[in-house]
Coordinates of C-alpha atoms in Angstrom, one line a residue:
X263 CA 160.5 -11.0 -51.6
X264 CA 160.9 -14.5 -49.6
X265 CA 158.9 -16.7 -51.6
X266 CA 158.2 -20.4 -50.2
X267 CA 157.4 -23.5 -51.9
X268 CA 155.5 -26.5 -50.2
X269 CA 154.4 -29.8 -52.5
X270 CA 150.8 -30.3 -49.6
X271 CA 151.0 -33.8 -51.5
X272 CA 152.1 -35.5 -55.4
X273 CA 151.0 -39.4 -55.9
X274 CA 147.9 -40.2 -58.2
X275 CA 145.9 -40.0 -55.5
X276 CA 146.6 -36.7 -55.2
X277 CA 148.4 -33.4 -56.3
X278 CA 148.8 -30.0 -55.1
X279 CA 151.5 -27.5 -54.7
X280 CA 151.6 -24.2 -52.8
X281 CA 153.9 -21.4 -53.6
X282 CA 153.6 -17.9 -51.4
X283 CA 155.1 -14.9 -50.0
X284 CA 153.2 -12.5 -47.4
X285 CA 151.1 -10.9 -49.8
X286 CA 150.1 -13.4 -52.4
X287 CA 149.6 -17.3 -52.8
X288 CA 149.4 -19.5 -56.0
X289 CA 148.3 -23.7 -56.4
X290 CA 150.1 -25.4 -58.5
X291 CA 147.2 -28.4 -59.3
X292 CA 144.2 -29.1 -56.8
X293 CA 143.9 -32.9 -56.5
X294 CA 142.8 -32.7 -53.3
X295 CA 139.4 -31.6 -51.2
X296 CA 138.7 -28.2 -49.7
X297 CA 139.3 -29.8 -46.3
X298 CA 142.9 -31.5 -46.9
X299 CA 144.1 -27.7 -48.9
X300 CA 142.6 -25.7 -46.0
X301 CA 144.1 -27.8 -42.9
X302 CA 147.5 -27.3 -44.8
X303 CA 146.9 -23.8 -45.2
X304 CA 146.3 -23.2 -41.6
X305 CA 149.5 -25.7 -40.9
X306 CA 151.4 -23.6 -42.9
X307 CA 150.2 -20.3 -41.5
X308 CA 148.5 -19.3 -45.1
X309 CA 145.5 -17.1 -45.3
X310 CA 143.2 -19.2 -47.8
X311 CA 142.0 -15.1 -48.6
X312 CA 145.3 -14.2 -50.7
X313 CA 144.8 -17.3 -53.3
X314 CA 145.8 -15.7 -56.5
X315 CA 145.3 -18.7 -59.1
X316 CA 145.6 -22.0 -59.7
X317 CA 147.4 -23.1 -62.2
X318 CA 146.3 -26.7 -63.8
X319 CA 149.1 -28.8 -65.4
X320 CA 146.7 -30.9 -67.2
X321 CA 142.8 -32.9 -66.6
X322 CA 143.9 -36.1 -64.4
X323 CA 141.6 -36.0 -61.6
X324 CA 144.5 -36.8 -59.0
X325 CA 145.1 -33.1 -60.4
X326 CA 142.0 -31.8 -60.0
X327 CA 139.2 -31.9 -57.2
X328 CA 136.0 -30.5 -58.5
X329 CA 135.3 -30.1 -55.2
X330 CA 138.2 -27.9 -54.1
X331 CA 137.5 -25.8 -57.3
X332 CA 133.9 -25.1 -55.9
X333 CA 135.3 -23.5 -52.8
X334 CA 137.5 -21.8 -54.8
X335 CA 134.9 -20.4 -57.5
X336 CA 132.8 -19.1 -54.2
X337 CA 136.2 -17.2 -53.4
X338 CA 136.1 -16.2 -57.0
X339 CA 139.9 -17.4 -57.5
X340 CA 140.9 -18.0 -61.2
X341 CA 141.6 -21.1 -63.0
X342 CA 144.8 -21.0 -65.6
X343 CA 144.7 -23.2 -68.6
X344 CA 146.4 -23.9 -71.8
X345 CA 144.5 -22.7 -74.7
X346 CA 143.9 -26.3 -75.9
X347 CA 142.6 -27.6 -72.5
X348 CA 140.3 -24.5 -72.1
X349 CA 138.5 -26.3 -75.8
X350 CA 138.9 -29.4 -74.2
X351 CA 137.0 -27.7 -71.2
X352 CA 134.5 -26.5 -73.2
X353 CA 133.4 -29.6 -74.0
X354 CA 132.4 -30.2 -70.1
X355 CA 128.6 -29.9 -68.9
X356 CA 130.2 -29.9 -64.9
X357 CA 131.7 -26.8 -63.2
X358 CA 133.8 -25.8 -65.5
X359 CA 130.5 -24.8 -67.5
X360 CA 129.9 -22.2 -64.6
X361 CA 133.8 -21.4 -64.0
X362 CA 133.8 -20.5 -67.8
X363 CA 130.6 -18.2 -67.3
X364 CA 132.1 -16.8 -64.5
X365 CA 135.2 -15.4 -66.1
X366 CA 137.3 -17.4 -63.4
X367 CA 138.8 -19.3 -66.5
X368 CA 141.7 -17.9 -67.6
X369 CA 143.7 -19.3 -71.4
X370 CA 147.5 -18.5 -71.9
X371 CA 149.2 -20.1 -75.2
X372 CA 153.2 -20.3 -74.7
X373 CA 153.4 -16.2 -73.7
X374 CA 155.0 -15.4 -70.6
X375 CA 152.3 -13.6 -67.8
X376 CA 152.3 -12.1 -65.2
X377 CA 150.5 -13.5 -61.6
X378 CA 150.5 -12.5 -58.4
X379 CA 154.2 -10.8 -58.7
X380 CA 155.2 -14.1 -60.5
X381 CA 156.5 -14.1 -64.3
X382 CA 154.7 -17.2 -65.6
X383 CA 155.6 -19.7 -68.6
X384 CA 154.1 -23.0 -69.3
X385 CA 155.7 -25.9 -71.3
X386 CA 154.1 -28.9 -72.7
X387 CA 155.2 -32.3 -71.8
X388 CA 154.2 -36.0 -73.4
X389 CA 151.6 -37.3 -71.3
X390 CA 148.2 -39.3 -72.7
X391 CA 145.2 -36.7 -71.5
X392 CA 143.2 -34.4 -73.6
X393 CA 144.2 -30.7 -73.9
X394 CA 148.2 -31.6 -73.0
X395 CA 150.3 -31.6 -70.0
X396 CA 152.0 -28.9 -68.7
X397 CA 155.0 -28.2 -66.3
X398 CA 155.6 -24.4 -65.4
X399 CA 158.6 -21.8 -65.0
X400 CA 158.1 -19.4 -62.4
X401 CA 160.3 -16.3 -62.4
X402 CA 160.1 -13.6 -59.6
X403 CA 162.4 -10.8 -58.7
X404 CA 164.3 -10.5 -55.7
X405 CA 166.7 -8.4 -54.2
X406 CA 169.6 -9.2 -56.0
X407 CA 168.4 -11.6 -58.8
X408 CA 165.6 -13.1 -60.4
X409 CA 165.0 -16.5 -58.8
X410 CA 163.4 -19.2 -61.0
X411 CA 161.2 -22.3 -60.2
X412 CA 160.6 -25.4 -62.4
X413 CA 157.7 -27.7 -61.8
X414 CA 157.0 -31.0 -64.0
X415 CA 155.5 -34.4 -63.0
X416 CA 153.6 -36.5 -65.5
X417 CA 156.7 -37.1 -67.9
X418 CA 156.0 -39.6 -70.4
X419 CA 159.9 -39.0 -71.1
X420 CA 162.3 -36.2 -71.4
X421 CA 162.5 -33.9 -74.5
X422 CA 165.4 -31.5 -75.4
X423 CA 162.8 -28.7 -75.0
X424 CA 162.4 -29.7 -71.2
X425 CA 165.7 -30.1 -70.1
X426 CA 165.4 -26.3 -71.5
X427 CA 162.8 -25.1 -69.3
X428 CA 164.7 -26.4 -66.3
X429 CA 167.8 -24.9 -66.9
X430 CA 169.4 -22.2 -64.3
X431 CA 166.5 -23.3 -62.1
X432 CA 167.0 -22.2 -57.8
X433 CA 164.4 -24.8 -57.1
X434 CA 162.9 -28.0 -58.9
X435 CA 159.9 -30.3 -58.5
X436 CA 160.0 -33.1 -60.4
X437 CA 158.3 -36.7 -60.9
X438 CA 160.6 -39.6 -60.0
X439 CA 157.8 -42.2 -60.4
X440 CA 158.3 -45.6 -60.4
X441 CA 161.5 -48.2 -60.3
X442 CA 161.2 -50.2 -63.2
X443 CA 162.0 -53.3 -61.8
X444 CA 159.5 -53.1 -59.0
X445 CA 157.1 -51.4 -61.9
X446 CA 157.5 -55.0 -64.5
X447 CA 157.2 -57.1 -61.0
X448 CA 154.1 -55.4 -60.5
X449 CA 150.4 -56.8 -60.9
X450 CA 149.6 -54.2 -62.9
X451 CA 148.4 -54.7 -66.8
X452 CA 151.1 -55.4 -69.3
X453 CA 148.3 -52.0 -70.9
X454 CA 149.1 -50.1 -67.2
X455 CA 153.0 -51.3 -67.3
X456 CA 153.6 -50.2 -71.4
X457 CA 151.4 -46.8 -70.8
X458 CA 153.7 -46.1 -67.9
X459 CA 156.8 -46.8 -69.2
X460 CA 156.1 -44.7 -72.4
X461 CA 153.8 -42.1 -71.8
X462 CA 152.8 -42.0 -68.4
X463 CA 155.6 -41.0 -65.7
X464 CA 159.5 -41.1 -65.7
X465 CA 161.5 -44.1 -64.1
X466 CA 163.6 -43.0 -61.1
X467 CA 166.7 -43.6 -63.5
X468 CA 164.6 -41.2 -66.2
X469 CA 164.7 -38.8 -63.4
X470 CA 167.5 -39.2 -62.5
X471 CA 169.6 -38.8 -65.6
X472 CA 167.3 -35.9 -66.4
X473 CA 168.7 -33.8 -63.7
X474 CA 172.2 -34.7 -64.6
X475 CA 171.5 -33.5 -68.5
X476 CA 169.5 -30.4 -67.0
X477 CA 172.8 -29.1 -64.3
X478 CA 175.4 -30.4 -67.2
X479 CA 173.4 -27.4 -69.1
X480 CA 173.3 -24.4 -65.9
X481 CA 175.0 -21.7 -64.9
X482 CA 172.8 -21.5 -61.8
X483 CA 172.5 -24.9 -60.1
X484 CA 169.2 -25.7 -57.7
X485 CA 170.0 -25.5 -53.9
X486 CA 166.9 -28.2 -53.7
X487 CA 165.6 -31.0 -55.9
X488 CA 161.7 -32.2 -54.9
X489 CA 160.8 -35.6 -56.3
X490 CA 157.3 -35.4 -56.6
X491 CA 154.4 -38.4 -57.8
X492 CA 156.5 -41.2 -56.0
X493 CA 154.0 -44.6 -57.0
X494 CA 153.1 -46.5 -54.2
X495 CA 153.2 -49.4 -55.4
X496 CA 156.1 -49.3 -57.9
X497 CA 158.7 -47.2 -56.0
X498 CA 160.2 -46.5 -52.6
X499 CA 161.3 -43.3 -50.9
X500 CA 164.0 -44.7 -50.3
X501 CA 164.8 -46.2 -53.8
X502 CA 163.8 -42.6 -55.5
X503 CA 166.1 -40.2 -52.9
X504 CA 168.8 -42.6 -53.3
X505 CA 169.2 -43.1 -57.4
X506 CA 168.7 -39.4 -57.7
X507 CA 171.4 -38.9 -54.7
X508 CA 173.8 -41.2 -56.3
X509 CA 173.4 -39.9 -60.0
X510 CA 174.3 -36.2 -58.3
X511 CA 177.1 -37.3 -56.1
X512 CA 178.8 -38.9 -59.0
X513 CA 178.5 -35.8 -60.8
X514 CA 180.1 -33.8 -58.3
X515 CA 176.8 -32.1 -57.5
X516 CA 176.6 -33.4 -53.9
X517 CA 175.7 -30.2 -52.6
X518 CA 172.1 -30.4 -54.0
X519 CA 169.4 -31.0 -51.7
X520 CA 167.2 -34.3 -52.4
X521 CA 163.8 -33.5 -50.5
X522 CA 160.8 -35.9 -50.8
X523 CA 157.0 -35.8 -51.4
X524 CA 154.2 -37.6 -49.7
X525 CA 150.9 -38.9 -50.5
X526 CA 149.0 -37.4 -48.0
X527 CA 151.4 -35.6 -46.2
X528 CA 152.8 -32.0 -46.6
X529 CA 156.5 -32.0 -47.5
X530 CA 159.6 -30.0 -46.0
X531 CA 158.8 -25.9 -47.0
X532 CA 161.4 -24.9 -49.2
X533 CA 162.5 -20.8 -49.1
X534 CA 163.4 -19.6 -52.0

């Protein structure tokens, strides 16, 4: 099974990822509206008709376009949440009221499940929103060996039991947010500044050093390594690919693949 990967867009403005094969597609986060997802659908040759699930990392609205989710209730595509968002969801008069009367909610704790030919996990990250953040494992089967992708952005910082869930991974997504130099320069809030720095997002150099502790601790490296939920105003492409790029060529792991993410711009599609 040739399984692709495509991040249609990761900044706050914004975030959505797409993962298919011939038979079956998944979103990773819907931050965007039905008319951005579908134009990148039919860019990428994806028939909006085999949408699986979607699979919410946490509440952010740059992760979640109520808008997109009425399209996709019409469709009657699920909704996958952690069992503490779904009470967090409960709580909601909007159109997760009617998603939740529909059925087209669907709670997983920590359990493994199964999606769409996919072996699921979630893993809880610090980030400051109600009902937690969440990054995800995907596991699928191929003909010689089970292939695993790890998605994360919204990394308040790294934990022991993350650099676990990204171990032996063939492909990564994850957040390398803001240069901190460019970040304290910023006229942002010294509030904005200290909630980033701590809770909000990782540091290019927190990303960076993250990967490094993540290979140090695999048998089976990444071919490809997606920074997703650059800032705009904090960061640069170029500063982002290039720390990363750096922190891997000095660990002898030159061979990985740096591919960036866009605001509102598809990225390179990654085969798995």
């Amino acid at each position: 099974m040739e399984v692709k990967l495509c991040v249609l867009g990761s900044t706050s403005a914004g975030n959505s990822t797409v993962v298919w094969n011939k038979d079956n597609v998944l979103l990773i986060d819907c931050g965007f509206s039905p008319k951005y997802i579908q134009e990148n659908f039919d860019n990428l040759g994806i028939d909006f008709s085999k949408l699986r699930g979607i699979l919410l990392t946490h509440l952010h609205n740059d992760h979640l376009n109520l808008s997109f989710l009425k399209v996709a209730q019409k469709s009657g595509v699920p909704v996958y949440v952690q069992k503490r968002m779904k009470e967090f969801l409960d709580k909601r008069k909007d159109l997760f009221k009617q998603l939740i009367r529909d059925g087209l909610v669907k709670v997983f704790e920590e359990e493994t499940f199964s999606l769409a030919g996919f072996e699921i996990s979630a893993f809880e990250v610090p980030h400051d929103v109600p009902g937690g953040c969440w990054g995800y494992n995907l596991v699928y089967q191929n003909e010689v060996r089970a292939k695993k992708i790890s998605l994360a952005t919204d990394i308040g910082y790294p934990t022991v039991n993350t650099v676990n869930r990204f171990k032996d991974s063939d492909l990564i997504v994850i957040e390398s947010n803001h240069d901190v130099t460019m970040l304290a320069n910023s006229k942002r809030s010294n509030w904005l500044k200290s909630r980033i720095q701590n809770i909000g997002h990782l540091s290019n150099e927190q990303s960076a050093d993250f990967i490094h502790e993540v290979l140090s601790q695999s048998v089976i490296k990444p071919k490809t390594i997606m920074l997703a939920h650059i800032s705009q105003e904090c960061n640069t492409q170029y500063l982002a690919a290039t720390t990363m790029m750096n922190k891997l060529q000095t660990k002898n792991h030159s061979d990985v693949k740096v591919v960036l993410t866009h605001k509102n711009l598809a990225s390179e599609v990654i085969t798995i």
